[in-house]
PDB file of C-alpha atoms in Angstrom:
ATOM      1  CA  MET A1382       0.403 -14.561  12.627  1.00 90.00           C
ATOM      2  CA  LEU A1383       2.910 -12.264  12.169  1.00 89.00           C
ATOM      3  CA  ALA A1384       3.836  -8.953  10.263  1.00 90.00           C
ATOM      4  CA  GLY A1385       7.461  -8.656  10.282  1.00 87.00           C
ATOM      5  CA  THR A1386      11.115  -8.504   8.636  1.00 88.00           C
ATOM      6  CA  MET A1387      13.955 -10.951   8.179  1.00 87.00           C
ATOM      7  CA  ASP A1388      16.118  -8.884   6.483  1.00 88.00           C
ATOM      8  CA  GLY A1389      14.905  -5.516   8.780  1.00 83.00           C
ATOM      9  CA  GLU A1390      14.040  -3.608   5.517  1.00 84.00           C
ATOM     10  CA  SER A1391      11.329  -6.083   3.910  1.00 87.00           C
ATOM     11  CA  TRP A1392       7.906  -6.609   5.563  1.00 90.00           C
ATOM     12  CA  GLY A1393       5.974  -9.142   5.270  1.00 91.00           C
ATOM     13  CA  PHE A1394       3.149 -11.728   6.752  1.00 92.00           C
ATOM     14  CA  TYR A1395       4.362 -15.136   8.610  1.00 91.00           C
ATOM     15  CA  PHE A1396       3.057 -17.969  10.490  1.00 90.00           C
ATOM     16  CA  ASP A1397       3.679 -18.081  14.451  1.00 90.00           C
ATOM     17  CA  ASP A1398       6.482 -20.266  13.979  1.00 89.00           C
ATOM     18  CA  ALA A1399       8.588 -17.679  12.465  1.00 89.00           C
ATOM     19  CA  LYS A1400       9.439 -15.612  15.553  1.00 87.00           C
ATOM     20  CA  ASP A1401      12.692 -17.233  16.037  1.00 88.00           C
ATOM     21  CA  LYS A1402      13.908 -16.064  12.292  1.00 88.00           C
ATOM     22  CA  LEU A1403      12.174 -12.612  12.256  1.00 89.00           C
ATOM     23  CA  LYS A1404      14.303  -9.244  13.639  1.00 88.00           C
ATOM     24  CA  LYS A1405      11.207  -7.400  14.091  1.00 89.00           C
ATOM     25  CA  TYR A1406       7.455  -8.536  14.216  1.00 90.00           C
ATOM     26  CA  ILE A1407       4.004  -7.632  15.301  1.00 91.00           C
ATOM     27  CA  GLU A1408       1.443  -9.875  15.936  1.00 93.00           C
ATOM     28  CA  ILE A1409      -1.875 -10.009  14.097  1.00 94.00           C
ATOM     29  CA  THR A1410      -4.896 -11.768  14.529  1.00 93.00           C
ATOM     30  CA  ARG A1411      -6.471 -13.654  11.707  1.00 93.00           C
ATOM     31  CA  GLU A1412      -9.225 -11.382  11.041  1.00 95.00           C
ATOM     32  CA  GLU A1413      -6.570  -8.706  10.581  1.00 95.00           C
ATOM     33  CA  HIS A1414      -4.636 -10.581   7.990  1.00 95.00           C
ATOM     34  CA  THR A1415      -8.272 -11.044   6.247  1.00 95.00           C
ATOM     35  CA  ALA A1416      -8.805  -7.841   6.356  1.00 96.00           C
ATOM     36  CA  LEU A1417      -5.756  -6.434   5.352  1.00 96.00           C
ATOM     37  CA  MET A1418      -5.965  -8.648   2.530  1.00 96.00           C
ATOM     38  CA  ASP A1419      -9.341  -7.762   1.363  1.00 97.00           C
ATOM     39  CA  GLY A1420      -8.565  -3.898   1.258  1.00 96.00           C
ATOM     40  CA  GLN A1421      -5.894  -4.726  -0.686  1.00 97.00           C
ATOM     41  CA  ALA A1422      -7.563  -6.559  -2.967  1.00 97.00           C
ATOM     42  CA  HIS A1423     -10.110  -3.396  -2.984  1.00 97.00           C
ATOM     43  CA  GLY A1424      -7.087  -1.189  -4.527  1.00 96.00           C
ATOM     44  CA  LYS A1425      -5.810  -0.273  -0.601  1.00 97.00           C
ATOM     45  CA  VAL A1426      -1.735  -0.574   0.082  1.00 96.00           C
ATOM     46  CA  ILE A1427      -0.703  -2.457   2.891  1.00 96.00           C
ATOM     47  CA  THR A1428       1.455  -0.204   4.902  1.00 94.00           C
ATOM     48  CA  PHE A1429       3.842  -1.808   7.402  1.00 93.00           C
ATOM     49  CA  HIS A1430       5.002  -0.027  10.233  1.00 88.00           C
ATOM     50  CA  GLU A1431       8.123  -0.597  12.187  1.00 83.00           C
ATOM     51  CA  ASP A1432       6.131  -0.590  16.128  1.00 86.00           C
ATOM     52  CA  LYS A1433       2.939  -1.223  15.246  1.00 92.00           C
ATOM     53  CA  LYS A1434       0.394  -3.141  13.093  1.00 95.00           C
ATOM     54  CA  PRO A1435       0.159  -2.227   9.562  1.00 96.00           C
ATOM     55  CA  THR A1436      -2.714  -0.441   7.981  1.00 96.00           C
ATOM     56  CA  LEU A1437      -4.325   0.395   4.948  1.00 97.00           C
ATOM     57  CA  GLU A1438      -3.759   3.559   2.972  1.00 97.00           C
ATOM     58  CA  ASP A1439      -4.580   5.097  -0.659  1.00 97.00           C
ATOM     59  CA  PRO A1440      -2.316   4.245  -3.298  1.00 95.00           C
ATOM     60  CA  PRO A1441       0.130   6.649  -3.750  1.00 94.00           C
ATOM     61  CA  PRO A1442      -1.084   8.772  -7.354  1.00 95.00           C
ATOM     62  CA  PRO A1443       0.153   7.624 -10.569  1.00 94.00           C
ATOM     63  CA  THR A1444       3.198   9.323 -11.785  1.00 94.00           C
ATOM     64  CA  GLU A1445       3.802  11.570 -15.044  1.00 95.00           C
ATOM     65  CA  ALA A1446       5.324   8.380 -16.383  1.00 95.00           C
ATOM     66  CA  GLU A1447       3.023   6.214 -15.644  1.00 96.00           C
ATOM     67  CA  ILE A1448       0.380   8.351 -17.006  1.00 97.00           C
ATOM     68  CA  ALA A1449       2.345   8.373 -20.112  1.00 97.00           C
ATOM     69  CA  GLU A1450       2.709   4.741 -20.177  1.00 97.00           C
ATOM     70  CA  GLN A1451      -0.931   3.934 -19.990  1.00 98.00           C
ATOM     71  CA  LYS A1452      -1.713   6.806 -22.770  1.00 98.00           C
ATOM     72  CA  ILE A1453       0.825   4.578 -24.824  1.00 98.00           C
ATOM     73  CA  ARG A1454      -0.918   1.403 -24.319  1.00 98.00           C
ATOM     74  CA  GLU A1455      -4.098   3.366 -25.580  1.00 98.00           C
ATOM     75  CA  LEU A1456      -3.407   4.900 -28.189  1.00 98.00           C
ATOM     76  CA  LYS A1457      -0.954   1.455 -29.618  1.00 98.00           C
ATOM     77  CA  ASN A1458      -4.407  -0.213 -28.910  1.00 98.00           C
ATOM     78  CA  TYR A1459      -6.150   2.698 -31.202  1.00 98.00           C
ATOM     79  CA  LEU A1460      -3.892   1.673 -33.868  1.00 98.00           C
ATOM     80  CA  SER A1461      -4.107  -1.835 -34.063  1.00 98.00           C
ATOM     81  CA  GLU A1462      -8.101  -1.763 -33.966  1.00 98.00           C
ATOM     82  CA  THR A1463      -7.734   0.480 -37.008  1.00 97.00           C
ATOM     83  CA  ASP A1464      -4.820  -1.233 -39.333  1.00 97.00           C
ATOM     84  CA  TYR A1465      -7.642  -2.761 -40.933  1.00 97.00           C
ATOM     85  CA  ALA A1466      -7.579   1.042 -42.795  1.00 96.00           C
ATOM     86  CA  ALA A1467      -3.683   0.716 -43.579  1.00 94.00           C
ATOM     87  CA  ILE A1468      -3.930  -2.994 -44.694  1.00 96.00           C
ATOM     88  CA  LYS A1469      -6.824  -2.037 -47.350  1.00 96.00           C
ATOM     89  CA  ILE A1470      -5.231   0.858 -48.892  1.00 95.00           C
ATOM     90  CA  ALA A1471      -1.813  -1.037 -49.096  1.00 95.00           C
ATOM     91  CA  GLU A1472      -3.625  -3.959 -50.761  1.00 95.00           C
ATOM     92  CA  GLY A1473      -5.233  -1.688 -52.808  1.00 94.00           C
ATOM     93  CA  ALA A1474      -8.875  -2.687 -51.674  1.00 95.00           C
ATOM     94  CA  ALA A1475      -9.365   1.063 -50.678  1.00 96.00           C
ATOM     95  CA  ASP A1476      -7.865   4.537 -51.545  1.00 94.00           C
ATOM     96  CA  ALA A1477      -6.556   6.800 -48.946  1.00 94.00           C
ATOM     97  CA  GLY A1478      -9.787   8.956 -49.243  1.00 95.00           C
ATOM     98  CA  ASP A1479     -12.019   6.637 -47.795  1.00 94.00           C
ATOM     99  CA  TYR A1480      -9.800   6.079 -45.188  1.00 96.00           C
ATOM    100  CA  ALA A1481      -9.406   9.786 -44.669  1.00 96.00           C
ATOM    101  CA  GLU A1482     -10.060  10.448 -40.945  1.00 97.00           C
ATOM    102  CA  VAL A1483      -9.052   7.476 -39.549  1.00 97.00           C
ATOM    103  CA  LEU A1484      -5.609   8.277 -41.086  1.00 97.00           C
ATOM    104  CA  ALA A1485      -5.655  11.641 -39.669  1.00 97.00           C
ATOM    105  CA  LYS A1486      -6.191  10.215 -36.264  1.00 98.00           C
ATOM    106  CA  ARG A1487      -3.633   7.621 -36.845  1.00 98.00           C
ATOM    107  CA  LYS A1488      -1.240  10.054 -37.234  1.00 98.00           C
ATOM    108  CA  ALA A1489      -2.047  12.064 -34.310  1.00 98.00           C
ATOM    109  CA  ALA A1490      -2.158   8.982 -32.486  1.00 98.00           C
ATOM    110  CA  ARG A1491       1.796   8.180 -33.333  1.00 98.00           C
ATOM    111  CA  GLU A1492       2.887  12.261 -32.619  1.00 98.00           C
ATOM    112  CA  GLU A1493       0.845  11.521 -29.158  1.00 98.00           C
ATOM    113  CA  ILE A1494       3.166   8.356 -28.579  1.00 98.00           C
ATOM    114  CA  ASN A1495       5.871  10.166 -29.608  1.00 97.00           C
ATOM    115  CA  GLU A1496       5.557  12.961 -27.442  1.00 97.00           C
ATOM    116  CA  GLN A1497       4.715  10.327 -24.458  1.00 97.00           C
ATOM    117  CA  GLU A1498       7.407   7.944 -24.760  1.00 97.00           C
ATOM    118  CA  ALA A1499       9.651  11.241 -24.626  1.00 96.00           C
ATOM    119  CA  VAL A1500       7.341  11.657 -20.881  1.00 95.00           C
ATOM    120  CA  VAL A1501       8.517   8.390 -20.323  1.00 94.00           C
ATOM    121  CA  GLN A1502      12.397   8.845 -21.151  1.00 93.00           C
ATOM    122  CA  ASN A1503      12.807  12.039 -19.043  1.00 91.00           C
ATOM    123  CA  SER A1504      11.688  10.464 -16.358  1.00 87.00           C
ATOM    124  CA  ARG A1505      13.769   7.324 -16.500  1.00 84.00           C
ATOM    125  CA  GLU A1506      16.719   9.547 -17.114  1.00 83.00           C
ATOM    126  CA  SER A1507      16.009  12.087 -14.060  1.00 80.00           C
ATOM    127  CA  ASN A1508      15.289   8.415 -11.640  1.00 73.00           C
ATOM    128  CA  TYR A1509      18.595   7.361 -12.436  1.00 68.00           C
ATOM    129  CA  THR A1510      20.420  10.541 -12.321  1.00 61.00           C
ATOM    130  CA  GLU A1511      18.976  11.197  -8.761  1.00 56.00           C
TER     131      GLU A1511
END
């Protein structure tokens, strides 16, 4: 098994018969490959190195935008789970007073979504200008 690159930039795993196609490579055993795959399956990141064998590392912490995107998903899920209240009110099966607490939380969730979407947008704009 080989850990190598064909283009000099993107690294991956290849079978031994690819040696003549690779620009750079390091030989690894099947056991080393299995350990790397197992580590990746358990949340580690495989890091390739030009002149030594790949290693397992902890993944980088989530970015501010990734945290914001997760929060947006959670808040939208909450809105979806509480749509029943808005539907009952819209259909006349209940009035706003019956669901005042839910409606207040839904309003706060929408405001938080807007704030988190601004975080994501600002992150995209700053990445675009860099």
